[in-house]
mmCIF file of C-alpha atoms in Angstrom:
data_model
loop_
_atom_site.group_PDB
_atom_site.id
_atom_site.type_symbol
_atom_site.label_atom_id
_atom_site.label_comp_id
_atom_site.label_asym_id
_atom_site.label_seq_id
_atom_site.Cartn_x
_atom_site.Cartn_y
_atom_site.Cartn_z
ATOM 1 C CA UNK A 21 76.113 151.957 27.562
ATOM 2 C CA UNK A 22 79.309 150.068 26.681
ATOM 3 C CA UNK A 23 78.745 146.342 26.555
ATOM 4 C CA UNK A 24 81.013 144.002 28.508
ATOM 5 C CA UNK A 25 82.649 141.006 26.886
ATOM 6 C CA UNK A 26 83.009 137.924 29.083
ATOM 7 C CA UNK A 27 86.036 135.619 29.282
ATOM 8 C CA UNK A 28 86.971 132.798 31.609
ATOM 9 C CA UNK A 29 90.640 133.758 32.026
ATOM 10 C CA UNK A 30 92.387 136.882 30.774
ATOM 11 C CA UNK A 31 96.185 136.790 30.461
ATOM 12 C CA UNK A 32 97.728 140.258 30.265
ATOM 13 C CA UNK A 33 101.104 140.121 28.534
ATOM 14 C CA UNK A 34 102.403 137.721 25.889
ATOM 15 C CA UNK A 35 106.017 137.308 26.882
ATOM 16 C CA UNK A 36 107.393 133.991 28.114
ATOM 17 C CA UNK A 37 105.140 133.897 31.172
ATOM 18 C CA UNK A 38 101.941 134.872 29.391
ATOM 19 C CA UNK A 39 102.447 132.573 26.406
ATOM 20 C CA UNK A 40 103.322 129.669 28.719
ATOM 21 C CA UNK A 41 100.160 130.338 30.729
ATOM 22 C CA UNK A 42 98.053 130.295 27.555
ATOM 23 C CA UNK A 43 99.623 127.004 26.466
ATOM 24 C CA UNK A 44 98.955 125.476 29.874
ATOM 25 C CA UNK A 45 95.395 126.796 29.744
ATOM 26 C CA UNK A 46 94.898 124.993 26.440
ATOM 27 C CA UNK A 47 96.301 121.770 27.875
ATOM 28 C CA UNK A 48 94.049 121.983 30.956
ATOM 29 C CA UNK A 49 90.961 122.877 28.941
ATOM 30 C CA UNK A 50 90.747 126.345 30.490
ATOM 31 C CA UNK A 51 89.724 128.946 27.851
ATOM 32 C CA UNK A 52 92.141 131.872 27.924
ATOM 33 C CA UNK A 53 92.164 135.293 26.279
ATOM 34 C CA UNK A 54 95.751 136.411 25.641
ATOM 35 C CA UNK A 55 96.283 140.182 25.458
ATOM 36 C CA UNK A 56 99.501 141.909 24.365
ATOM 37 C CA UNK A 57 100.038 145.674 24.108
ATOM 38 C CA UNK A 58 102.799 145.378 21.500
ATOM 39 C CA UNK A 59 102.257 144.358 17.888
ATOM 40 C CA UNK A 60 104.110 141.075 18.388
ATOM 41 C CA UNK A 61 104.463 138.520 21.146
ATOM 42 C CA UNK A 62 107.673 137.768 23.025
ATOM 43 C CA UNK A 63 108.138 140.681 25.400
ATOM 44 C CA UNK A 64 111.786 140.990 26.433
ATOM 45 C CA UNK A 65 112.672 138.120 24.095
ATOM 46 C CA UNK A 66 112.614 140.679 21.280
ATOM 47 C CA UNK A 67 115.612 142.391 22.919
ATOM 48 C CA UNK A 68 117.776 139.278 23.306
ATOM 49 C CA UNK A 69 120.041 139.492 20.264
ATOM 50 C CA UNK A 70 122.545 136.855 21.372
ATOM 51 C CA UNK A 71 122.021 133.100 21.725
ATOM 52 C CA UNK A 72 119.964 132.342 24.855
ATOM 53 C CA UNK A 73 122.493 130.496 27.071
ATOM 54 C CA UNK A 74 120.422 128.941 29.835
ATOM 55 C CA UNK A 75 117.104 127.521 28.595
ATOM 56 C CA UNK A 76 117.308 123.704 28.266
ATOM 57 C CA UNK A 77 117.114 122.379 24.722
ATOM 58 C CA UNK A 78 117.079 125.837 23.158
ATOM 59 C CA UNK A 79 119.803 127.177 20.850
ATOM 60 C CA UNK A 80 118.586 130.435 19.281
ATOM 61 C CA UNK A 81 118.240 134.140 19.998
ATOM 62 C CA UNK A 82 115.175 135.904 21.370
ATOM 63 C CA UNK A 83 113.553 136.758 18.042
ATOM 64 C CA UNK A 84 113.877 133.167 16.839
ATOM 65 C CA UNK A 85 112.399 131.866 20.081
ATOM 66 C CA UNK A 86 109.509 134.330 19.785
ATOM 67 C CA UNK A 87 108.811 133.013 16.287
ATOM 68 C CA UNK A 88 108.726 129.455 17.624
ATOM 69 C CA UNK A 89 106.281 130.487 20.371
ATOM 70 C CA UNK A 90 104.088 132.253 17.814
ATOM 71 C CA UNK A 91 104.049 129.124 15.657
ATOM 72 C CA UNK A 92 103.088 127.003 18.648
ATOM 73 C CA UNK A 93 100.186 129.297 19.529
ATOM 74 C CA UNK A 94 98.970 129.107 15.952
ATOM 75 C CA UNK A 95 99.102 125.319 15.984
ATOM 76 C CA UNK A 96 97.030 125.291 19.183
ATOM 77 C CA UNK A 97 94.501 127.750 17.778
ATOM 78 C CA UNK A 98 95.398 130.435 20.314
ATOM 79 C CA UNK A 99 95.037 133.883 18.754
ATOM 80 C CA UNK A 100 96.442 136.684 20.931
ATOM 81 C CA UNK A 101 94.950 140.157 20.711
ATOM 82 C CA UNK A 102 97.859 142.428 19.823
ATOM 83 C CA UNK A 103 98.135 146.172 20.266
ATOM 84 C CA UNK A 104 95.784 146.286 23.234
ATOM 85 C CA UNK A 105 96.756 147.719 26.609
ATOM 86 C CA UNK A 106 94.762 147.796 29.844
ATOM 87 C CA UNK A 107 93.586 151.285 30.809
ATOM 88 C CA UNK A 108 91.561 150.424 33.888
ATOM 89 C CA UNK A 109 90.769 147.586 36.278
ATOM 90 C CA UNK A 110 87.530 147.207 38.252
ATOM 91 C CA UNK A 111 88.288 144.757 41.058
ATOM 92 C CA UNK A 112 84.694 144.493 42.265
ATOM 93 C CA UNK A 113 83.276 143.453 38.871
ATOM 94 C CA UNK A 114 86.429 141.547 37.875
ATOM 95 C CA UNK A 115 86.757 143.583 34.712
ATOM 96 C CA UNK A 116 89.458 145.313 32.722
ATOM 97 C CA UNK A 117 89.078 148.067 30.148
ATOM 98 C CA UNK A 118 90.964 147.681 26.898
ATOM 99 C CA UNK A 119 90.412 150.723 24.703
ATOM 100 C CA UNK A 120 86.676 151.383 24.858
ATOM 101 C CA UNK A 121 85.802 147.766 25.655
ATOM 102 C CA UNK A 122 85.254 146.309 29.125
ATOM 103 C CA UNK A 123 86.177 142.646 29.500
ATOM 104 C CA UNK A 124 85.024 140.691 32.538
ATOM 105 C CA UNK A 125 86.646 137.460 33.642
ATOM 106 C CA UNK A 126 86.648 134.826 36.335
ATOM 107 C CA UNK A 127 90.418 134.991 36.724
ATOM 108 C CA UNK A 128 93.292 137.111 35.439
ATOM 109 C CA UNK A 129 96.994 136.404 35.003
ATOM 110 C CA UNK A 130 99.353 139.388 35.099
ATOM 111 C CA UNK A 131 102.384 138.684 32.904
ATOM 112 C CA UNK A 132 103.368 142.199 31.873
ATOM 113 C CA UNK A 133 107.025 141.735 32.788
ATOM 114 C CA UNK A 134 109.610 144.478 33.022
ATOM 115 C CA UNK A 135 110.747 147.436 30.961
ATOM 116 C CA UNK A 136 114.122 149.099 30.810
ATOM 117 C CA UNK A 137 114.628 152.079 33.089
ATOM 118 C CA UNK A 138 115.221 155.264 31.131
ATOM 119 C CA UNK A 139 117.967 157.720 31.935
ATOM 120 C CA UNK A 140 116.415 160.717 33.654
ATOM 121 C CA UNK A 141 118.944 163.304 32.578
ATOM 122 C CA UNK A 142 118.594 166.596 30.737
ATOM 123 C CA UNK A 143 118.762 166.060 26.975
ATOM 124 C CA UNK A 144 118.634 162.254 27.138
ATOM 125 C CA UNK A 145 115.198 161.803 25.611
ATOM 126 C CA UNK A 146 115.947 164.135 22.702
ATOM 127 C CA UNK A 147 119.100 162.192 21.781
ATOM 128 C CA UNK A 148 117.587 158.704 22.003
ATOM 129 C CA UNK A 149 118.658 156.864 18.845
ATOM 130 C CA UNK A 150 121.155 159.594 18.008
ATOM 131 C CA UNK A 151 124.134 158.314 19.935
ATOM 132 C CA UNK A 152 122.128 157.278 22.979
ATOM 133 C CA UNK A 153 120.694 153.766 23.214
ATOM 134 C CA UNK A 154 119.609 151.131 25.719
ATOM 135 C CA UNK A 155 120.963 148.116 23.825
ATOM 136 C CA UNK A 156 124.421 147.405 22.468
ATOM 137 C CA UNK A 157 123.917 143.997 20.864
ATOM 138 C CA UNK A 158 121.118 145.253 18.626
ATOM 139 C CA UNK A 159 122.818 148.538 17.692
ATOM 140 C CA UNK A 160 126.531 147.787 17.456
ATOM 141 C CA UNK A 161 126.994 150.055 14.452
ATOM 142 C CA UNK A 162 125.953 153.051 16.575
ATOM 143 C CA UNK A 163 128.867 152.479 18.959
ATOM 144 C CA UNK A 164 131.667 151.053 16.800
ATOM 145 C CA UNK A 165 134.803 153.181 16.842
ATOM 146 C CA UNK A 166 133.364 155.733 19.262
ATOM 147 C CA UNK A 167 134.294 156.903 22.747
ATOM 148 C CA UNK A 168 131.554 155.636 25.046
ATOM 149 C CA UNK A 169 129.870 156.591 28.300
ATOM 150 C CA UNK A 170 128.122 153.565 29.813
ATOM 151 C CA UNK A 171 125.643 154.255 32.627
ATOM 152 C CA UNK A 172 125.053 151.458 35.134
ATOM 153 C CA UNK A 173 126.709 149.300 37.772
ATOM 154 C CA UNK A 174 125.228 145.825 37.392
ATOM 155 C CA UNK A 175 126.077 142.706 35.405
ATOM 156 C CA UNK A 176 124.523 144.098 32.227
ATOM 157 C CA UNK A 177 126.615 147.260 32.320
ATOM 158 C CA UNK A 178 129.928 145.550 33.001
ATOM 159 C CA UNK A 179 129.332 142.708 30.551
ATOM 160 C CA UNK A 180 128.454 145.232 27.833
ATOM 161 C CA UNK A 181 131.573 147.272 28.627
ATOM 162 C CA UNK A 182 133.718 144.206 27.975
ATOM 163 C CA UNK A 183 131.958 143.610 24.654
ATOM 164 C CA UNK A 184 132.184 147.263 23.610
ATOM 165 C CA UNK A 185 135.959 147.612 24.006
ATOM 166 C CA UNK A 186 136.373 145.043 21.241
ATOM 167 C CA UNK A 187 135.269 147.735 18.782
ATOM 168 C CA UNK A 188 135.410 150.985 20.799
ATOM 169 C CA UNK A 189 138.599 152.839 21.780
ATOM 170 C CA UNK A 190 137.469 153.735 25.318
ATOM 171 C CA UNK A 191 134.548 153.147 27.693
ATOM 172 C CA UNK A 192 133.786 155.139 30.835
ATOM 173 C CA UNK A 193 131.384 153.424 33.225
ATOM 174 C CA UNK A 194 129.370 155.795 35.412
ATOM 175 C CA UNK A 195 128.133 153.965 38.507
ATOM 176 C CA UNK A 196 125.823 155.605 41.043
ATOM 177 C CA UNK A 197 126.832 153.395 43.975
ATOM 178 C CA UNK A 198 129.998 153.240 46.002
ATOM 179 C CA UNK A 199 130.400 149.595 45.023
ATOM 180 C CA UNK A 200 129.326 148.148 41.641
ATOM 181 C CA UNK A 201 126.684 145.410 41.798
ATOM 182 C CA UNK A 202 128.279 143.414 38.978
ATOM 183 C CA UNK A 203 129.510 139.902 39.728
ATOM 184 C CA UNK A 204 133.171 139.591 40.658
ATOM 185 C CA UNK A 205 134.182 137.891 37.391
ATOM 186 C CA UNK A 206 132.971 140.903 35.360
ATOM 187 C CA UNK A 207 134.319 143.434 37.857
ATOM 188 C CA UNK A 208 137.839 141.970 37.874
ATOM 189 C CA UNK A 209 138.052 141.906 34.081
ATOM 190 C CA UNK A 210 136.770 145.477 33.765
ATOM 191 C CA UNK A 211 139.154 146.809 36.419
ATOM 192 C CA UNK A 212 142.075 145.159 34.652
ATOM 193 C CA UNK A 213 141.198 146.505 31.189
ATOM 194 C CA UNK A 214 143.254 149.557 30.139
ATOM 195 C CA UNK A 215 140.482 150.954 27.914
ATOM 196 C CA UNK A 216 137.796 151.039 30.629
ATOM 197 C CA UNK A 217 137.451 153.579 33.441
ATOM 198 C CA UNK A 218 134.950 153.396 36.321
ATOM 199 C CA UNK A 219 133.513 156.477 38.020
ATOM 200 C CA UNK A 220 131.860 155.536 41.322
ATOM 201 C CA UNK A 221 129.300 157.534 43.321
ATOM 202 C CA UNK A 222 128.546 159.445 40.136
ATOM 203 C CA UNK A 223 125.490 160.174 37.985
ATOM 204 C CA UNK A 224 124.963 161.441 34.459
ATOM 205 C CA UNK A 225 122.838 164.548 34.928
ATOM 206 C CA UNK A 226 122.839 165.778 31.324
ATOM 207 C CA UNK A 227 123.520 164.534 27.803
ATOM 208 C CA UNK A 228 124.703 167.198 25.373
ATOM 209 C CA UNK A 229 124.608 167.360 21.596
ATOM 210 C CA UNK A 230 122.631 168.811 18.705
ATOM 211 C CA UNK A 231 122.089 166.064 16.127
ATOM 212 C CA UNK A 232 124.294 163.521 17.931
ATOM 213 C CA UNK A 233 125.745 162.918 21.406
ATOM 214 C CA UNK A 234 128.767 165.120 22.028
ATOM 215 C CA UNK A 235 129.274 165.011 25.802
ATOM 216 C CA UNK A 236 127.785 164.113 29.190
ATOM 217 C CA UNK A 237 127.796 166.026 32.437
ATOM 218 C CA UNK A 238 128.634 163.841 35.403
ATOM 219 C CA UNK A 239 127.878 164.737 39.002
ATOM 220 C CA UNK A 240 130.515 163.139 41.192
ATOM 221 C CA UNK A 241 130.991 163.103 44.970
ATOM 222 C CA UNK A 242 132.491 166.594 45.031
ATOM 223 C CA UNK A 243 131.934 168.259 41.653
ATOM 224 C CA UNK A 244 130.184 168.187 38.285
ATOM 225 C CA UNK A 245 132.390 167.589 35.266
ATOM 226 C CA UNK A 246 131.896 167.500 31.503
ATOM 227 C CA UNK A 247 133.127 164.410 29.654
ATOM 228 C CA UNK A 248 133.402 164.464 25.855
ATOM 229 C CA UNK A 249 131.953 161.249 24.438
ATOM 230 C CA UNK A 250 130.444 160.146 21.138
ATOM 231 C CA UNK A 251 127.778 157.725 22.374
ATOM 232 C CA UNK A 252 125.954 156.726 25.548
ATOM 233 C CA UNK A 253 124.689 153.275 26.511
ATOM 234 C CA UNK A 254 122.137 153.119 29.339
ATOM 235 C CA UNK A 255 122.067 149.916 31.408
ATOM 236 C CA UNK A 256 120.419 150.935 34.670
ATOM 237 C CA UNK A 257 118.188 147.954 35.174
ATOM 238 C CA UNK A 258 114.532 147.158 34.777
ATOM 239 C CA UNK A 259 111.246 148.081 36.435
ATOM 240 C CA UNK A 260 107.905 146.209 36.633
ATOM 241 C CA UNK A 261 105.115 147.277 34.282
ATOM 242 C CA UNK A 262 102.363 147.503 36.880
ATOM 243 C CA UNK A 263 101.156 151.109 36.708
ATOM 244 C CA UNK A 264 97.861 149.897 35.223
ATOM 245 C CA UNK A 265 97.133 148.080 38.518
ATOM 246 C CA UNK A 266 97.322 151.279 40.550
ATOM 247 C CA UNK A 267 94.425 151.539 42.988
ATOM 248 C CA UNK A 268 93.465 147.875 42.777
ATOM 249 C CA UNK A 269 94.967 146.921 46.120
ATOM 250 C CA UNK A 270 97.228 144.213 44.691
ATOM 251 C CA UNK A 271 100.074 143.885 47.181
ATOM 252 C CA UNK A 272 103.466 145.034 45.914
ATOM 253 C CA UNK A 273 106.984 145.326 47.238
ATOM 254 C CA UNK A 274 109.350 147.738 45.511
ATOM 255 C CA UNK A 275 106.962 147.685 42.536
ATOM 256 C CA UNK A 276 106.952 143.906 42.162
ATOM 257 C CA UNK A 277 103.714 141.995 42.685
ATOM 258 C CA UNK A 278 103.648 139.734 45.714
ATOM 259 C CA UNK A 279 102.342 136.197 45.194
ATOM 260 C CA UNK A 280 101.867 133.014 47.202
ATOM 261 C CA UNK A 281 103.162 129.514 46.415
ATOM 262 C CA UNK A 282 100.560 129.167 43.636
ATOM 263 C CA UNK A 283 101.338 132.576 42.068
ATOM 264 C CA UNK A 284 98.107 134.073 43.463
ATOM 265 C CA UNK A 285 98.197 137.742 44.484
ATOM 266 C CA UNK A 286 96.433 139.408 47.396
ATOM 267 C CA UNK A 287 93.355 139.745 45.156
ATOM 268 C CA UNK A 288 91.881 136.198 44.995
ATOM 269 C CA UNK A 289 91.023 136.280 41.267
ATOM 270 C CA UNK A 290 94.364 137.725 40.140
ATOM 271 C CA UNK A 291 97.551 135.691 39.603
ATOM 272 C CA UNK A 292 100.977 136.895 38.446
ATOM 273 C CA UNK A 293 103.825 135.119 36.636
ATOM 274 C CA UNK A 294 107.233 135.972 35.267
ATOM 275 C CA UNK A 295 109.511 138.914 35.900
ATOM 276 C CA UNK A 296 106.706 141.147 37.198
ATOM 277 C CA UNK A 297 106.686 139.119 40.434
ATOM 278 C CA UNK A 298 110.254 137.767 40.459
ATOM 279 C CA UNK A 299 112.738 140.431 41.597
ATOM 280 C CA UNK A 300 115.511 138.032 42.633
ATOM 281 C CA UNK A 301 115.644 135.313 39.974
ATOM 282 C CA UNK A 302 114.012 136.486 36.732
ATOM 283 C CA UNK A 303 114.519 134.020 33.886
ATOM 284 C CA UNK A 304 112.701 132.238 31.094
ATOM 285 C CA UNK A 305 112.760 128.980 33.046
ATOM 286 C CA UNK A 306 111.209 130.549 36.143
ATOM 287 C CA UNK A 307 108.500 132.290 34.103
ATOM 288 C CA UNK A 308 107.533 129.039 32.365
ATOM 289 C CA UNK A 309 107.380 127.162 35.670
ATOM 290 C CA UNK A 310 105.317 129.867 37.341
ATOM 291 C CA UNK A 311 102.840 129.788 34.446
ATOM 292 C CA UNK A 312 102.290 126.072 35.067
ATOM 293 C CA UNK A 313 101.704 126.658 38.790
ATOM 294 C CA UNK A 314 99.325 129.554 38.132
ATOM 295 C CA UNK A 315 97.170 127.787 35.553
ATOM 296 C CA UNK A 316 96.856 124.635 37.635
ATOM 297 C CA UNK A 317 95.817 126.821 40.554
ATOM 298 C CA UNK A 318 93.310 128.670 38.359
ATOM 299 C CA UNK A 319 91.870 125.369 37.131
ATOM 300 C CA UNK A 320 91.123 124.395 40.733
ATOM 301 C CA UNK A 321 89.852 127.884 41.515
ATOM 302 C CA UNK A 322 87.382 127.881 38.607
ATOM 303 C CA UNK A 323 85.900 124.626 39.869
ATOM 304 C CA UNK A 324 85.133 126.294 43.188
ATOM 305 C CA UNK A 325 83.477 129.517 41.961
#
């Protein structure tokens, strides 16, 4: 029989929301167990290669901020368990399974955040890292001087297109919708740029190449065409990492967890913070604030159970 380890509060995910929750737990005297499936904390912070523009008092990129958070946890004596992902959740016993170990708790905070959506096109997976990438800022050398296909229609896609044409001769944006979702300031600049084309109501259905990207096949409103390119950047948004909660009954809407004013989900002992429950306004500031609300709510909850 596999023994069960007992914790007061388990925090799943050590990005901004999870780390903030652990820090608030320490301040409130609520023992927390911080679990992260990656080998380092920070979550999406690890993919922010530019200076973070909108967090008060902070002037650094994501990796630097992650290092500061790690240092703060160390100073507080909070030791996250890295490289551990949740395989199962037993709602009735308030337990999660991490590897071969069951961990029971009085309360759980879901802070697993988002992950980038992958391009579901023939050949895309095989060419990942060989002319196809999901980040420009962190892999500029892959794109410099090349003819680019950029997949996406939101702010991220259009902002990256404007950055890419500084070092790339031409960028073709492939947008699935009839109207791009990007803010007007990005849209106007892209439409006015001579080195950027926009294909609307179109999808990349295949990425071709042997050792490197050579072309994409694009399904448009009336036909499928082949476009010779030398690299592909995928910016098609994010999706919540909640598959591990399947079957638990936690209420969701479009994959995002639904919470009340105190960040509590439809399961009384489960809270959620950060991007995993914030489809409209995801940000570092929101995640940190939600962590405060959740842990104060959990403190009151633990006094009542």
